[in-house]
PDB file of C-alpha atoms in Angstrom:
ATOM      1  CA  MET A  20       1.346 -12.545  13.187  1.00  0.00           C
ATOM      2  CA  SER A  21       4.660 -13.009  11.440  1.00  0.00           C
ATOM      3  CA  GLU A  22       6.076 -10.742   8.759  1.00  0.00           C
ATOM      4  CA  SER A  23       5.968 -13.545   6.194  1.00  0.00           C
ATOM      5  CA  ALA A  24       2.294 -14.274   6.958  1.00  0.00           C
ATOM      6  CA  ILE A  25       1.344 -10.625   6.482  1.00  0.00           C
ATOM      7  CA  ILE A  26       3.299 -10.432   3.232  1.00  0.00           C
ATOM      8  CA  GLU A  27       1.446 -13.485   1.894  1.00  0.00           C
ATOM      9  CA  ILE A  28      -1.884 -11.892   2.786  1.00  0.00           C
ATOM     10  CA  LEU A  29      -0.900  -8.606   1.133  1.00  0.00           C
ATOM     11  CA  LYS A  30       0.051 -10.400  -2.079  1.00  0.00           C
ATOM     12  CA  SER A  31      -3.578 -11.424  -2.557  1.00  0.00           C
ATOM     13  CA  ASN A  32      -5.791  -9.589  -5.031  1.00  0.00           C
ATOM     14  CA  ARG A  33      -8.811 -11.044  -3.234  1.00  0.00           C
ATOM     15  CA  LEU A  34      -8.160  -9.169  -0.005  1.00  0.00           C
ATOM     16  CA  LEU A  35     -11.383  -7.477   1.078  1.00  0.00           C
ATOM     17  CA  MET A  36      -9.768  -4.301   2.383  1.00  0.00           C
ATOM     18  CA  ASP A  37      -9.079  -0.904   0.905  1.00  0.00           C
ATOM     19  CA  GLU A  38      -5.453   0.213   0.735  1.00  0.00           C
ATOM     20  CA  LEU A  39      -5.942   2.948   3.356  1.00  0.00           C
ATOM     21  CA  ASN A  40      -7.264   0.333   5.787  1.00  0.00           C
ATOM     22  CA  ILE A  41      -4.393  -1.989   4.901  1.00  0.00           C
ATOM     23  CA  LEU A  42      -1.878   0.767   5.582  1.00  0.00           C
ATOM     24  CA  GLN A  43      -3.461   1.489   8.963  1.00  0.00           C
ATOM     25  CA  ALA A  44      -3.447  -2.215   9.881  1.00  0.00           C
ATOM     26  CA  VAL A  45       0.237  -2.534   8.928  1.00  0.00           C
ATOM     27  CA  LYS A  46       1.077   0.531  11.030  1.00  0.00           C
ATOM     28  CA  GLU A  47      -0.740  -0.957  14.031  1.00  0.00           C
ATOM     29  CA  TRP A  48       0.979  -4.337  13.529  1.00  0.00           C
ATOM     30  CA  ALA A  49       4.373  -2.625  13.317  1.00  0.00           C
ATOM     31  CA  LYS A  50       3.680  -0.503  16.408  1.00  0.00           C
ATOM     32  CA  ILE A  51       2.790  -3.555  18.505  1.00  0.00           C
ATOM     33  CA  ASN A  52       5.783  -5.534  17.251  1.00  0.00           C
ATOM     34  CA  SER A  53       7.983  -2.510  17.840  1.00  0.00           C
ATOM     35  CA  ALA A  54       7.140  -2.584  21.535  1.00  0.00           C
ATOM     36  CA  VAL A  55       7.612  -6.346  21.766  1.00  0.00           C
ATOM     37  CA  LEU A  56      10.882  -6.483  19.811  1.00  0.00           C
ATOM     38  CA  SER A  57      12.342  -3.125  20.905  1.00  0.00           C
ATOM     39  CA  LYS A  58      12.897  -2.030  17.311  1.00  0.00           C
ATOM     40  CA  SER A  59      11.478   0.908  15.393  1.00  0.00           C
ATOM     41  CA  ALA A  60       8.132   0.409  13.674  1.00  0.00           C
ATOM     42  CA  GLU A  61       9.725   1.576  10.415  1.00  0.00           C
ATOM     43  CA  LEU A  62      12.358  -1.154  10.624  1.00  0.00           C
ATOM     44  CA  ILE A  63       9.807  -3.830  11.501  1.00  0.00           C
ATOM     45  CA  ALA A  64       7.487  -2.850   8.632  1.00  0.00           C
ATOM     46  CA  LYS A  65      10.250  -2.329   6.051  1.00  0.00           C
ATOM     47  CA  ASN A  66       9.524  -5.504   4.025  1.00  0.00           C
ATOM     48  CA  VAL A  67       5.768  -5.505   4.599  1.00  0.00           C
ATOM     49  CA  VAL A  68       5.313  -1.934   3.356  1.00  0.00           C
ATOM     50  CA  GLN A  69       6.633  -3.005  -0.050  1.00  0.00           C
ATOM     51  CA  HIS A  70       3.351  -4.885  -0.594  1.00  0.00           C
ATOM     52  CA  ILE A  71       1.039  -1.942   0.076  1.00  0.00           C
ATOM     53  CA  ARG A  72      -0.330  -0.695  -3.247  1.00  0.00           C
ATOM     54  CA  LEU A  73       0.029   3.062  -2.876  1.00  0.00           C
ATOM     55  CA  SER A  74      -0.823   3.566  -6.549  1.00  0.00           C
ATOM     56  CA  LEU A  75      -4.414   2.634  -5.688  1.00  0.00           C
ATOM     57  CA  LEU A  76      -4.776   5.723  -3.513  1.00  0.00           C
ATOM     58  CA  SER A  77      -6.072   8.953  -5.011  1.00  0.00           C
ATOM     59  CA  PRO A  78      -3.672  11.872  -5.522  1.00  0.00           C
ATOM     60  CA  ASP A  79      -5.296  13.677  -2.572  1.00  0.00           C
ATOM     61  CA  GLU A  80      -4.812  10.625  -0.350  1.00  0.00           C
ATOM     62  CA  LEU A  81      -1.200  10.305  -1.502  1.00  0.00           C
ATOM     63  CA  THR A  82      -0.545  13.967  -0.722  1.00  0.00           C
ATOM     64  CA  GLU A  83      -1.885  13.564   2.806  1.00  0.00           C
ATOM     65  CA  LEU A  84       0.038  10.333   3.289  1.00  0.00           C
ATOM     66  CA  GLU A  85       3.246  11.954   2.060  1.00  0.00           C
ATOM     67  CA  GLN A  86       2.837  14.892   4.453  1.00  0.00           C
ATOM     68  CA  ASN A  87       2.323  12.528   7.392  1.00  0.00           C
ATOM     69  CA  ASN A  88       5.163  10.306   6.206  1.00  0.00           C
ATOM     70  CA  ASP A  89       7.625  13.221   6.429  1.00  0.00           C
ATOM     71  CA  LYS A  90       7.452  12.865  10.211  1.00  0.00           C
ATOM     72  CA  ASN A  91       8.503   9.208  10.467  1.00  0.00           C
ATOM     73  CA  ASN A  92       9.487   7.880   7.013  1.00  0.00           C
ATOM     74  CA  PHE A  93       7.323   4.800   7.520  1.00  0.00           C
ATOM     75  CA  ILE A  94       6.951   4.479   3.762  1.00  0.00           C
ATOM     76  CA  PRO A  95      10.125   4.571   1.659  1.00  0.00           C
ATOM     77  CA  VAL A  96      10.493   7.480  -0.751  1.00  0.00           C
ATOM     78  CA  SER A  97      10.807   5.004  -3.639  1.00  0.00           C
ATOM     79  CA  LYS A  98       7.299   3.656  -2.898  1.00  0.00           C
ATOM     80  CA  MET A  99       5.868   7.165  -2.884  1.00  0.00           C
ATOM     81  CA  ALA A 100       7.717   8.004  -6.119  1.00  0.00           C
ATOM     82  CA  PHE A 101       6.332   4.897  -7.849  1.00  0.00           C
ATOM     83  CA  ALA A 102       2.775   5.859  -6.873  1.00  0.00           C
ATOM     84  CA  TRP A 103       3.230   9.434  -8.098  1.00  0.00           C
ATOM     85  CA  LYS A 104       4.749   8.171 -11.360  1.00  0.00           C
ATOM     86  CA  PHE A 105       1.685   5.992 -11.892  1.00  0.00           C
ATOM     87  CA  HIS A 106      -0.613   8.974 -11.367  1.00  0.00           C
ATOM     88  CA  ALA A 107       1.468  11.225 -13.624  1.00  0.00           C
ATOM     89  CA  LEU A 108       1.596   8.753 -16.510  1.00  0.00           C
ATOM     90  CA  HIS A 109      -1.561   6.795 -15.650  1.00  0.00           C
ATOM     91  CA  GLN A 110       0.043   3.638 -16.938  1.00  0.00           C
ATOM     92  CA  SER A 111       0.042   0.356 -15.118  1.00  0.00           C
ATOM     93  CA  VAL A 112       3.033  -1.901 -15.548  1.00  0.00           C
ATOM     94  CA  THR A 113       2.081  -5.301 -16.945  1.00  0.00           C
ATOM     95  CA  GLY A 114       2.590  -7.957 -14.305  1.00  0.00           C
ATOM     96  CA  ASP A 115       3.185  -5.443 -11.499  1.00  0.00           C
ATOM     97  CA  GLU A 116       0.724  -6.063  -8.684  1.00  0.00           C
ATOM     98  CA  GLN A 117       1.238  -2.519  -7.360  1.00  0.00           C
ATOM     99  CA  THR A 118      -1.246  -1.235  -9.931  1.00  0.00           C
ATOM    100  CA  ARG A 119      -3.751  -4.082  -9.733  1.00  0.00           C
ATOM    101  CA  LEU A 120      -7.011  -3.521  -7.890  1.00  0.00           C
ATOM    102  CA  ARG A 121      -7.824  -5.707  -4.907  1.00  0.00           C
ATOM    103  CA  ARG A 122     -11.289  -7.121  -4.371  1.00  0.00           C
ATOM    104  CA  GLY A 123     -11.824  -4.713  -1.466  1.00  0.00           C
ATOM    105  CA  THR A 124     -10.382  -1.613  -3.122  1.00  0.00           C
ATOM    106  CA  ARG A 125     -12.737   1.329  -2.803  1.00  0.00           C
ATOM    107  CA  SER A 126     -13.520   2.718  -6.258  1.00  0.00           C
ATOM    108  CA  ARG A 127     -11.703   5.933  -7.110  1.00  0.00           C
ATOM    109  CA  GLU A 128     -11.740   8.047 -10.261  1.00  0.00           C
ATOM    110  CA  CYS A 129      -8.023   7.386 -10.802  1.00  0.00           C
ATOM    111  CA  HIS A 130      -8.679   3.629 -11.202  1.00  0.00           C
ATOM    112  CA  GLN A 131      -9.941   3.877 -14.773  1.00  0.00           C
ATOM    113  CA  GLY A 132      -8.130   1.346 -16.940  1.00  0.00           C
ATOM    114  CA  LEU A 133      -6.682  -0.700 -14.085  1.00  0.00           C
ATOM    115  CA  LYS A 134      -7.026  -4.475 -14.023  1.00  0.00           C
ATOM    116  CA  LYS A 135      -9.709  -5.750 -11.689  1.00  0.00           C
ATOM    117  CA  TRP A 136      -8.811  -8.188  -8.940  1.00  0.00           C
ATOM    118  CA  ASP A 137     -10.277 -11.168 -10.808  1.00  0.00           C
ATOM    119  CA  ALA A 138      -9.044 -10.326 -14.290  1.00  0.00           C
TER     120      ALA A 138
END
């Protein structure tokens, strides 16, 4: 599947997947394309990762993700910082899809006050 096709899918609020599953699927896609294209998975996923909504993860999930990310920098520091800022301030940015729930987002305590996928 092409990068642009995946990005279009990840833009959807109706996606029936939780963000942790989405992240795993993107990592697998990047790993396969890395072998085919002889480029690093991080480079291949660079634009796609921007559409993963890390703010929807719980603080515990973010902590674990950040610890694992230190090994390969799959997720840019700016994405991690945005997610932590959301959790610190617990404010969603109007019009920013990064803090909008998807249809398949697993309910977490930190989601209180977030816009639902169909709102």
